[in-house]
CSV table of N, CA and C and ligand atoms in Angstrom, one decimal:
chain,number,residue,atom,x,y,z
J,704,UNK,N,0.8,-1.2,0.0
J,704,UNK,CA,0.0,0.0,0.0
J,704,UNK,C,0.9,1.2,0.0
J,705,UNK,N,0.1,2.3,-1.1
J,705,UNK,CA,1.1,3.1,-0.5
J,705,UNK,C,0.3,4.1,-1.9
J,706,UNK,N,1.1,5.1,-2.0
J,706,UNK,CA,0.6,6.7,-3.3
J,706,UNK,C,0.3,5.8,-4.2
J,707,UNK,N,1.3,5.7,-5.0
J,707,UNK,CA,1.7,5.0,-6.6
J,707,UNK,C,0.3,3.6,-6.4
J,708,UNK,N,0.7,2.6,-5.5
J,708,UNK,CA,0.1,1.2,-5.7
J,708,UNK,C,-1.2,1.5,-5.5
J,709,UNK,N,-1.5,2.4,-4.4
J,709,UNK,CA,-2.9,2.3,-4.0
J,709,UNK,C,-4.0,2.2,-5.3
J,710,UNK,N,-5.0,1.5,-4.8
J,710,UNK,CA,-6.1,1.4,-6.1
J,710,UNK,C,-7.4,1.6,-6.2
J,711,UNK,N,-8.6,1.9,-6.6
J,711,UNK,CA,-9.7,2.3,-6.4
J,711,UNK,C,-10.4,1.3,-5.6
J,712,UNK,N,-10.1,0.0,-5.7
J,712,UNK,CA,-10.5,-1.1,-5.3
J,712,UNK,C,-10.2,-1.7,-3.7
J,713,UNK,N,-8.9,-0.7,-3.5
J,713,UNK,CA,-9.0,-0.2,-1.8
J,713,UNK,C,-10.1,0.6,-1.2
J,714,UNK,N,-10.5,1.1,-1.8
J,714,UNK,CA,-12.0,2.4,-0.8
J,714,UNK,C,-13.0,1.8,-1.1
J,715,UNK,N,-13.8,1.6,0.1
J,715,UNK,CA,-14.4,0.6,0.0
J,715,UNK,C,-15.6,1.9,1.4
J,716,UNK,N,-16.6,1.0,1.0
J,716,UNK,CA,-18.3,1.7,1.9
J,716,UNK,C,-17.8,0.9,3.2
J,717,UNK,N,-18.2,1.3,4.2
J,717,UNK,CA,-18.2,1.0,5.7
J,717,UNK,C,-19.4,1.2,6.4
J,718,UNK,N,-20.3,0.1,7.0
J,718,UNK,CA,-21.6,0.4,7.6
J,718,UNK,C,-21.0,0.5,9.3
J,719,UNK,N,-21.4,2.2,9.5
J,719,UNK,CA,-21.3,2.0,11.1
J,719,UNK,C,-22.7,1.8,11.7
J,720,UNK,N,-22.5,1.7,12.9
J,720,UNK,CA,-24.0,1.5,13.6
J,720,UNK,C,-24.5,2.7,14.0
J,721,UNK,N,-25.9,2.1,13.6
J,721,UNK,CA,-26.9,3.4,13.9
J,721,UNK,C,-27.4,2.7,15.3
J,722,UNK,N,-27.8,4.0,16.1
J,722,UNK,CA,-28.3,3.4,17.6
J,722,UNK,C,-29.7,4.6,17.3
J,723,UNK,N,-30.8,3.4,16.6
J,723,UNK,CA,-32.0,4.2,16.6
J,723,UNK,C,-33.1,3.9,17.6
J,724,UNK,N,-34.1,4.6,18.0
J,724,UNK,CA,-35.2,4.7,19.1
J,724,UNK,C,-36.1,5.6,18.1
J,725,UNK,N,-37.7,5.5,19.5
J,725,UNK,CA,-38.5,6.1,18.5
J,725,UNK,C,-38.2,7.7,18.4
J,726,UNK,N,-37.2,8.5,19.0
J,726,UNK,CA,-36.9,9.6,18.9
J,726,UNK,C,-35.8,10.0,18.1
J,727,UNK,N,-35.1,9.1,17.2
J,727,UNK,CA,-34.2,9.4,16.0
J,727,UNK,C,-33.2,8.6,16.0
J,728,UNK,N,-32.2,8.8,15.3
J,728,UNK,CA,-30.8,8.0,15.4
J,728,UNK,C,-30.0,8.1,15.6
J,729,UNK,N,-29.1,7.7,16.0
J,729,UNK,CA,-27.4,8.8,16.6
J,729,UNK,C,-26.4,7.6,15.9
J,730,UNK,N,-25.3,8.0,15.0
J,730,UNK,CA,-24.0,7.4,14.4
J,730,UNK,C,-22.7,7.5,15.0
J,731,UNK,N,-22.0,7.1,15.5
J,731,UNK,CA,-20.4,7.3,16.3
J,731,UNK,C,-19.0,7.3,15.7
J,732,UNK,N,-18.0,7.7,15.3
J,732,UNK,CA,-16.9,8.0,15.0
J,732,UNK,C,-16.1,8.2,16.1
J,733,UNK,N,-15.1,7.1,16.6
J,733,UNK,CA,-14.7,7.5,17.5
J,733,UNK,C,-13.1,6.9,17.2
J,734,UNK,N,-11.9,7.7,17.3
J,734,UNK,CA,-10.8,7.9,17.0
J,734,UNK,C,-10.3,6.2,18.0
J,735,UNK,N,-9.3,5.0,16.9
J,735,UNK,CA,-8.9,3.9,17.4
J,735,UNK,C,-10.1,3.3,17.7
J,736,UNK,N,-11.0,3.1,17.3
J,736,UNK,CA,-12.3,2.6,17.7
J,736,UNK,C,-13.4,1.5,16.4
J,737,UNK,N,-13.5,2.5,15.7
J,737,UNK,CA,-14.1,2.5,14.2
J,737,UNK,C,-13.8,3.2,13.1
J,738,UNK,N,-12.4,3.7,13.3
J,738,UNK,CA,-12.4,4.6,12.0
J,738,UNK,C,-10.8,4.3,11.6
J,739,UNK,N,-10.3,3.9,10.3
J,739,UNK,CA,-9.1,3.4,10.6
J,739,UNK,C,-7.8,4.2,10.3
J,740,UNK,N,-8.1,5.5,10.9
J,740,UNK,CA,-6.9,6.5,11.1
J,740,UNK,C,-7.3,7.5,11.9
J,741,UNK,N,-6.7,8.2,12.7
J,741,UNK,CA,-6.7,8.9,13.5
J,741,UNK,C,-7.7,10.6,12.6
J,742,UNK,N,-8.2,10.7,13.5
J,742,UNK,CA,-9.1,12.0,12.4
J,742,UNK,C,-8.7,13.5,13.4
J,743,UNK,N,-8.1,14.1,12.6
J,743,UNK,CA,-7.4,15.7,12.9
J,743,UNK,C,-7.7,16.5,12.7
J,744,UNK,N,-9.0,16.2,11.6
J,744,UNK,CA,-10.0,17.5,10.9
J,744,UNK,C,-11.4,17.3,10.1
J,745,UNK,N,-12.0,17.9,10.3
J,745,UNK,CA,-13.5,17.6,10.1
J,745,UNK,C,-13.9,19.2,9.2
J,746,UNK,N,-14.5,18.8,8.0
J,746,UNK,CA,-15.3,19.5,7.1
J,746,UNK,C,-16.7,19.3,6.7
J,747,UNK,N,-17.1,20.3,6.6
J,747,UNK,CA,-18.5,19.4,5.7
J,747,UNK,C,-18.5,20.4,4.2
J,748,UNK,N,-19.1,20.1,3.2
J,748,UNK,CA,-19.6,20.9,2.4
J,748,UNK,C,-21.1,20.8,2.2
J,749,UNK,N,-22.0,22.0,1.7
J,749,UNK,CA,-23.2,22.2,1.6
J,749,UNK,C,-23.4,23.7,0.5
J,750,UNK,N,-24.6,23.9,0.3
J,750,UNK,CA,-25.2,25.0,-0.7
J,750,UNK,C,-24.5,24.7,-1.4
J,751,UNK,N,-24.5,23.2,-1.9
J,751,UNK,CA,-23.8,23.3,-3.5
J,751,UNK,C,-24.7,23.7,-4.4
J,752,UNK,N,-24.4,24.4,-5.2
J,752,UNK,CA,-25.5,24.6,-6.9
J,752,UNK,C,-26.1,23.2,-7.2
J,753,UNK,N,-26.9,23.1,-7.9
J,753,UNK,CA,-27.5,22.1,-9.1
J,753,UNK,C,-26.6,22.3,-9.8
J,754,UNK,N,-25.9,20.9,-10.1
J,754,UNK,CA,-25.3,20.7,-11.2
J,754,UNK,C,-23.9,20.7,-11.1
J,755,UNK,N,-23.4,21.8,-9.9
J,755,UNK,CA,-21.8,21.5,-9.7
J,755,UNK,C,-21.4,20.3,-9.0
J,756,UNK,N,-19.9,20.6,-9.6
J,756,UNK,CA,-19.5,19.2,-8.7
J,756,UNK,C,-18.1,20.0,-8.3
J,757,UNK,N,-17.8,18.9,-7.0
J,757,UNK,CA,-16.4,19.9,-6.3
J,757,UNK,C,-15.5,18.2,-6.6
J,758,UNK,N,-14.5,18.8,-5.6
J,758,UNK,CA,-12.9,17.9,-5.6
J,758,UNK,C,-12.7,17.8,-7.1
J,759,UNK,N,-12.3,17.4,-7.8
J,759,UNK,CA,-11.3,17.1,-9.3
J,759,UNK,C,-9.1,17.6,-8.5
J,760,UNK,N,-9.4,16.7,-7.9
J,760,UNK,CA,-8.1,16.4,-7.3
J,760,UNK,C,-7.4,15.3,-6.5
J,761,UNK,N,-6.9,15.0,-6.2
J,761,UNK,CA,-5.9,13.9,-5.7
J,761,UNK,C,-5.1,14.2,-4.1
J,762,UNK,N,-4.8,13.3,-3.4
J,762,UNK,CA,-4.2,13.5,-2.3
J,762,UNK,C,-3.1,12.5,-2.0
J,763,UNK,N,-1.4,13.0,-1.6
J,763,UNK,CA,-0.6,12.4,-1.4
J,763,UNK,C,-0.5,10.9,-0.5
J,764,UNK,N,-1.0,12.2,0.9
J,764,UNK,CA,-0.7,11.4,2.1
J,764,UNK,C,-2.1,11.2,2.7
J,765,UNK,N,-2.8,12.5,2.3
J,765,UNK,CA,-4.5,12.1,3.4
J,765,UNK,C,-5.5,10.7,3.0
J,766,UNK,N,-6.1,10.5,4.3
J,766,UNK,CA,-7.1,9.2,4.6
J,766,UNK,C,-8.0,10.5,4.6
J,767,UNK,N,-9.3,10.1,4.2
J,767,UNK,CA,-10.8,10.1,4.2
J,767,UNK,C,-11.7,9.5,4.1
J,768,UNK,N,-12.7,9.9,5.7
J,768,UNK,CA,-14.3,8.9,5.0
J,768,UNK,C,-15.2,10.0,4.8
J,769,UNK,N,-15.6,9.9,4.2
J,769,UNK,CA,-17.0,11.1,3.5
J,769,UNK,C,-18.2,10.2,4.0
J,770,UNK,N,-19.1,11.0,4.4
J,770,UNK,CA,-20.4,10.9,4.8
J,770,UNK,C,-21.3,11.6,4.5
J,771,UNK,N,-22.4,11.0,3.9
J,771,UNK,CA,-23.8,11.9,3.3
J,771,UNK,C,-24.4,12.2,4.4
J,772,UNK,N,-24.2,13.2,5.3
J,772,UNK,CA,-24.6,13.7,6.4
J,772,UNK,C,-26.2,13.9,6.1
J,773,UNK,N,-26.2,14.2,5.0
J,773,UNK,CA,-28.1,14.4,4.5
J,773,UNK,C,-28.0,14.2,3.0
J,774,UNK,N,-28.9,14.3,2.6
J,774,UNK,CA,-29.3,14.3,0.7
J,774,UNK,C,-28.3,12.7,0.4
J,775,UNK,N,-27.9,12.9,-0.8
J,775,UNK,CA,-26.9,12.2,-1.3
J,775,UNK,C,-26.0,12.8,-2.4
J,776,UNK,N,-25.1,12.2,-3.4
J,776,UNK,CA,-24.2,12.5,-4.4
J,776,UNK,C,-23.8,11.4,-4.6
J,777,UNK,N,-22.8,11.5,-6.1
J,777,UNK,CA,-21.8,10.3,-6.4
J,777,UNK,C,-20.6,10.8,-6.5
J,778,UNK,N,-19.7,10.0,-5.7
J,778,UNK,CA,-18.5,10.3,-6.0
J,778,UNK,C,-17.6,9.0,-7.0
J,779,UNK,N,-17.2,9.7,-7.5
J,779,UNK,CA,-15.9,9.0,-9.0
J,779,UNK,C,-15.0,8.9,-8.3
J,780,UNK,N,-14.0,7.8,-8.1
J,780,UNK,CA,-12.8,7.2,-8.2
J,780,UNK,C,-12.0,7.0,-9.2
J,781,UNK,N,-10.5,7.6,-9.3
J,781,UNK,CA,-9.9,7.2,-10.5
J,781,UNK,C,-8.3,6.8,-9.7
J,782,UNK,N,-7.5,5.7,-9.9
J,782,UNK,CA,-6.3,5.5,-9.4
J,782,UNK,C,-5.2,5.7,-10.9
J,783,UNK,N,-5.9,5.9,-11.6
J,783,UNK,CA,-4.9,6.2,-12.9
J,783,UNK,C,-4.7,4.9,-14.3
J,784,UNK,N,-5.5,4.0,-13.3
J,784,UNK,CA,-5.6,2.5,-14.2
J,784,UNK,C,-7.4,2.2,-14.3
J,785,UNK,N,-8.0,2.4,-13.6
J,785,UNK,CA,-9.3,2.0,-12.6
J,785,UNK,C,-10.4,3.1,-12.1
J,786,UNK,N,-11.6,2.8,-12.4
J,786,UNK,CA,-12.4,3.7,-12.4
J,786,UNK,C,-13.7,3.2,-10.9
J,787,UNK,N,-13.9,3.8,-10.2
J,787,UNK,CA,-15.1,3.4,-9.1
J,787,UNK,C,-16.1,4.3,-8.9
J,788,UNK,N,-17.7,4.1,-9.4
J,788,UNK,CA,-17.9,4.9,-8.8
J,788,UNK,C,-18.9,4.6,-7.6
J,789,UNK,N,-18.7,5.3,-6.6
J,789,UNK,CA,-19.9,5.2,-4.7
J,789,UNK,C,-21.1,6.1,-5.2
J,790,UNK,N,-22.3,5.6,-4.9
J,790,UNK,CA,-23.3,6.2,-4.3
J,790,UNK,C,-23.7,6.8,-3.4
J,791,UNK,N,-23.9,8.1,-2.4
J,791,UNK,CA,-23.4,8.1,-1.0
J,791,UNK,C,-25.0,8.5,-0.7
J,792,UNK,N,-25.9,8.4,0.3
J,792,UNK,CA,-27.0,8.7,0.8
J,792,UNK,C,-27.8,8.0,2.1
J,793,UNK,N,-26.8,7.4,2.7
J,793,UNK,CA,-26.9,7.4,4.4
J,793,UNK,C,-26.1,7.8,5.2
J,794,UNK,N,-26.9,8.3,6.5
J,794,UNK,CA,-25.6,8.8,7.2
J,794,UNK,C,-24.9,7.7,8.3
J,795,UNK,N,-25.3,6.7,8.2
J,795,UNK,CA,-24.7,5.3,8.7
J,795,UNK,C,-23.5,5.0,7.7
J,796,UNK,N,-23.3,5.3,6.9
J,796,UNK,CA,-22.5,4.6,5.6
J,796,UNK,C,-21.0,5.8,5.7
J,797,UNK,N,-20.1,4.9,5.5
J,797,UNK,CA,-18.7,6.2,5.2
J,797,UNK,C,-17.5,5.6,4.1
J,798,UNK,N,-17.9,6.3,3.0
J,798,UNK,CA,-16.6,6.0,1.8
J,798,UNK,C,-15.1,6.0,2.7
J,799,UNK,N,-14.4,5.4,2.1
J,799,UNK,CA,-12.5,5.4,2.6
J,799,UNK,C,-12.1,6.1,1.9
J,800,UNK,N,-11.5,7.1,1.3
J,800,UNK,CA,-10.7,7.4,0.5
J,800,UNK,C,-9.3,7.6,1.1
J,801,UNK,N,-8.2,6.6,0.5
J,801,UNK,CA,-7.3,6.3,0.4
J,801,UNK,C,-6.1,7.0,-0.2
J,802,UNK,N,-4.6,7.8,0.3
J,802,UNK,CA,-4.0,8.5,-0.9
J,802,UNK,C,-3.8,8.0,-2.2
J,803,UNK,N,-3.7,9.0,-3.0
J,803,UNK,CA,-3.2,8.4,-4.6
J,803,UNK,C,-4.5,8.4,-5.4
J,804,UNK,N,-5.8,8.5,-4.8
J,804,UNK,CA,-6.7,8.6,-5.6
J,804,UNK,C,-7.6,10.0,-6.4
J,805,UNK,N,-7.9,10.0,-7.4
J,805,UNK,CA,-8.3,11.0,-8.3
J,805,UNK,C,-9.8,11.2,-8.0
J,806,UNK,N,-10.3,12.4,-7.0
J,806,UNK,CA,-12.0,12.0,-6.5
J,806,UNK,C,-12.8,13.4,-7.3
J,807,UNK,N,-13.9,13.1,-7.7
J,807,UNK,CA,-14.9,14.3,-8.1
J,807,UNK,C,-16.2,13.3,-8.1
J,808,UNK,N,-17.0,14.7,-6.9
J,808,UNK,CA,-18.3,14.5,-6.1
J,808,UNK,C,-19.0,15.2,-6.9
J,809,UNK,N,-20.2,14.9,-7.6
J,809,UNK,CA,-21.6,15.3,-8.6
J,809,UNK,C,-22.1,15.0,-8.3
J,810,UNK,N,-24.1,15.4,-8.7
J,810,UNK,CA,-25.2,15.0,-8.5
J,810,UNK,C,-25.5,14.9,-7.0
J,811,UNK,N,-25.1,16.5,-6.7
J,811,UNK,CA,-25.6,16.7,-5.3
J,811,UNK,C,-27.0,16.6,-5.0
J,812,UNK,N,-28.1,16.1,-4.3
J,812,UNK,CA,-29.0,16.6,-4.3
J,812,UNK,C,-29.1,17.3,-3.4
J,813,UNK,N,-30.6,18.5,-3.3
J,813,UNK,CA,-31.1,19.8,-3.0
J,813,UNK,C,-30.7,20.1,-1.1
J,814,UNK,N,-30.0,20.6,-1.0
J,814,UNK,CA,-29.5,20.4,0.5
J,814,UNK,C,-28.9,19.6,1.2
J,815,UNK,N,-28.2,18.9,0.3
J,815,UNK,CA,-27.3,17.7,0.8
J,815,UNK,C,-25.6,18.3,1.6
J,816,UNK,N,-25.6,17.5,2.2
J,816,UNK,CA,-24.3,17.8,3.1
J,816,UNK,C,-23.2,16.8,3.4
J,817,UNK,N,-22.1,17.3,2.6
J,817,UNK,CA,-21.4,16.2,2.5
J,817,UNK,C,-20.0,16.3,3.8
J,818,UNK,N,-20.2,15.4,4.7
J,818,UNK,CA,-19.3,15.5,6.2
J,818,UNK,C,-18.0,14.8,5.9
J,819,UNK,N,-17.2,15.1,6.4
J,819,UNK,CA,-15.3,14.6,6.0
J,819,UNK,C,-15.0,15.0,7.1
J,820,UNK,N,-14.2,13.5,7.4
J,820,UNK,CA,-13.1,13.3,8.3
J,820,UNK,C,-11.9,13.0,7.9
J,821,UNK,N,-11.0,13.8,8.0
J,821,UNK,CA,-9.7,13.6,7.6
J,821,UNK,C,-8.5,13.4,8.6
J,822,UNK,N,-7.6,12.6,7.9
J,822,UNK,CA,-6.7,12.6,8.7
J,822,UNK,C,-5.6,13.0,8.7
J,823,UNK,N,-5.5,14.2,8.4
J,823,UNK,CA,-4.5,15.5,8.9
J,823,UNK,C,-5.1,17.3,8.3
J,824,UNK,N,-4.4,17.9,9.1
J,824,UNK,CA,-4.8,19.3,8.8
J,824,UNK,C,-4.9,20.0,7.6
J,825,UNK,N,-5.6,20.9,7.2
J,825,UNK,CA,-4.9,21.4,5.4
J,825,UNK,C,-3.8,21.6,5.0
J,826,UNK,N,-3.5,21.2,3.9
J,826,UNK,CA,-2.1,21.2,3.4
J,826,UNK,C,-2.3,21.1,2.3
J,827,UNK,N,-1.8,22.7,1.7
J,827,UNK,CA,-2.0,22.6,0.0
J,827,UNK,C,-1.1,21.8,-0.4
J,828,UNK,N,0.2,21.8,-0.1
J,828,UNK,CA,0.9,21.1,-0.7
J,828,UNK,C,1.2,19.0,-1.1
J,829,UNK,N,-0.5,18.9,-0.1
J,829,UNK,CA,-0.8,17.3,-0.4
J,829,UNK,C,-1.8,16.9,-1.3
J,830,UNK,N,-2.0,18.6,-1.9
J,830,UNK,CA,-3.1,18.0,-3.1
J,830,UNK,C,-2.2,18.0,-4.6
J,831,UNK,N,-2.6,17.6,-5.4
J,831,UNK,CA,-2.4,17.4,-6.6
J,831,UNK,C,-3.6,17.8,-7.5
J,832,UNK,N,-3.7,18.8,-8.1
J,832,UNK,CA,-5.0,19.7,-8.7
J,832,UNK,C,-5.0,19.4,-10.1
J,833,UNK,N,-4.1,18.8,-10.9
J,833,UNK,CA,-4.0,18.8,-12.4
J,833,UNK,C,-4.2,17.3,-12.6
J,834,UNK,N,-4.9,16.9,-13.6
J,834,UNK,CA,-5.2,15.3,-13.8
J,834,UNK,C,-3.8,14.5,-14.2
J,835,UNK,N,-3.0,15.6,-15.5
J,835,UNK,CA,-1.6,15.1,-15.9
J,835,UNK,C,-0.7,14.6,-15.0
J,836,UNK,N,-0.8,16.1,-13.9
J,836,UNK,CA,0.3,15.7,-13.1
J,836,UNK,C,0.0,14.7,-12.3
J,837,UNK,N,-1.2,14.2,-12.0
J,837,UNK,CA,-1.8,12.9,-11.1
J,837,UNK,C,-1.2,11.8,-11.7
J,838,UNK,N,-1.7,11.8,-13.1
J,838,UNK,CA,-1.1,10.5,-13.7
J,838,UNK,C,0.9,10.2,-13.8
J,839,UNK,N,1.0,11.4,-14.3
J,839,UNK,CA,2.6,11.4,-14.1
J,839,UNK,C,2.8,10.8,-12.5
J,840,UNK,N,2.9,11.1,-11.7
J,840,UNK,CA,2.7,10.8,-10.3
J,840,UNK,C,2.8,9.5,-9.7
J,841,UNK,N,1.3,9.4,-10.5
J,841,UNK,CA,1.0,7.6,-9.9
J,841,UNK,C,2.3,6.4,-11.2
J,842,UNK,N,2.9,6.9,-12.2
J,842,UNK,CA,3.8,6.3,-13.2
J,842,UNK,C,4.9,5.6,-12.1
L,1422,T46,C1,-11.9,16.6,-0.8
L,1422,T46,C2,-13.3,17.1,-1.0
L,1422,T46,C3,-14.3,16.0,-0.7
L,1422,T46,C4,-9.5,25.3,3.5
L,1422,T46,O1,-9.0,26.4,3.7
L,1422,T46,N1,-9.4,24.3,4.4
L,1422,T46,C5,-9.9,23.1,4.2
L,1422,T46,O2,-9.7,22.2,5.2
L,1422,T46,C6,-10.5,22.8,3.0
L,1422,T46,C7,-11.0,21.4,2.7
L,1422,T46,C8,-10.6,23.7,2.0
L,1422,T46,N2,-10.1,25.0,2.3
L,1422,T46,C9,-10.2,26.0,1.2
L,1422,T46,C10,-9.3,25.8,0.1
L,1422,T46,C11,-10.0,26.4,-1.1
L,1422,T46,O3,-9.8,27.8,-1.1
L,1422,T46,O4,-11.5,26.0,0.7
L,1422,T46,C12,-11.5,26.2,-0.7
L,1422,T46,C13,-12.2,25.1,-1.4
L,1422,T46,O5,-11.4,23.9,-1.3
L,1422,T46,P1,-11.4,22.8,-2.4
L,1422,T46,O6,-11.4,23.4,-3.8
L,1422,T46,O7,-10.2,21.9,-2.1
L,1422,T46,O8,-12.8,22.1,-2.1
L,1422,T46,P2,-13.4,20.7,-2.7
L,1422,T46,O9,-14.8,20.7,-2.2
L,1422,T46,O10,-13.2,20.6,-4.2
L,1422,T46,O11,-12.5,19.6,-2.0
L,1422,T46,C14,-12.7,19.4,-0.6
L,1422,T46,C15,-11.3,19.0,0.0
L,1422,T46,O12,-10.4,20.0,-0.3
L,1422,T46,C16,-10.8,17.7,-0.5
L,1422,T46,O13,-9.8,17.2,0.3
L,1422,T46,O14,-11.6,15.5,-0.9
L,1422,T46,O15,-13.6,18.3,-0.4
């Protein structure tokens, strides 16, 4: 495992447990527990337009699980050989994204919120923003 080898066919859906009653549901993420890297940062995105899509980028070193906090979207996988694409629309469910991979999130629907845990802080310098340079990369 590792940038270059990693492959789409590593990120894989994870069903965590929902602890539901008749007053709602509650989902848990808890660092060494259920999640398999330590998480140092937490985003969500939301008020996406109709019809946009974000990420068209790559990551060195960072682990991610994305969660359809509400609505849903599809996210694309590309490792440079290999194409995946996830459905996302529970909030029990959490994509892996793994470094080395090429992700772009579409077909947001209307108020949907997309939650990320990541496993380190921002750091422009662990993205890779150009498709070429991705592929060059993973060579
Ligand atoms: C990913 C997808 C799912 C920050 O200042 N700090 C942050 O932690 C993040 C994530 C972003 N930003 C700034 C950098 C840009 O000026 O917010 C702006 C938008 O970031 P970006 O174009 O990277 O947004 P997305 O939605 O395309 O990608 C983000 C994450 O960057 C990325 O890791 O996988 O969400």
């Amino acid at each position: 495992m590792g940038f270059k080898s990693n492959s789409v066919f590593d990120c894989k859906i994870y069903n965590i447990t929902k602890i539901k009653n008749i007053s709602g549901s509650i989902t848990v993420l808890q660092n060494n527990k259920n999640i398999p890297f330590e998480i140092k940062r937490i985003y969500y995105l939301y008020d996406v337009p109709s019809g946009e899509s974000r990420g068209g980028h790559a990551h060195y070193n960072l682990n991610q699980y994305l969660v359809a906090a509400s609505g849903s979207f599809d996210v694309d996988l590309d490792d440079g050989n290999s194409k995946k694409s996830f459905f996302l629309n529970k909030p029990d469910q959490a994509l892996h994204i793994i470094p080395g991979i090429w992700r772009s999130i579409r077909n947001f629907s209307s108020g949907s919120i997309l939650l990320v845990m990541a496993s380190d802080f921002y750091l422009e310098e662990d993205y890779i923003r150009t498709y070429s340079d991705f592929i060059e990369e993973k060579k």
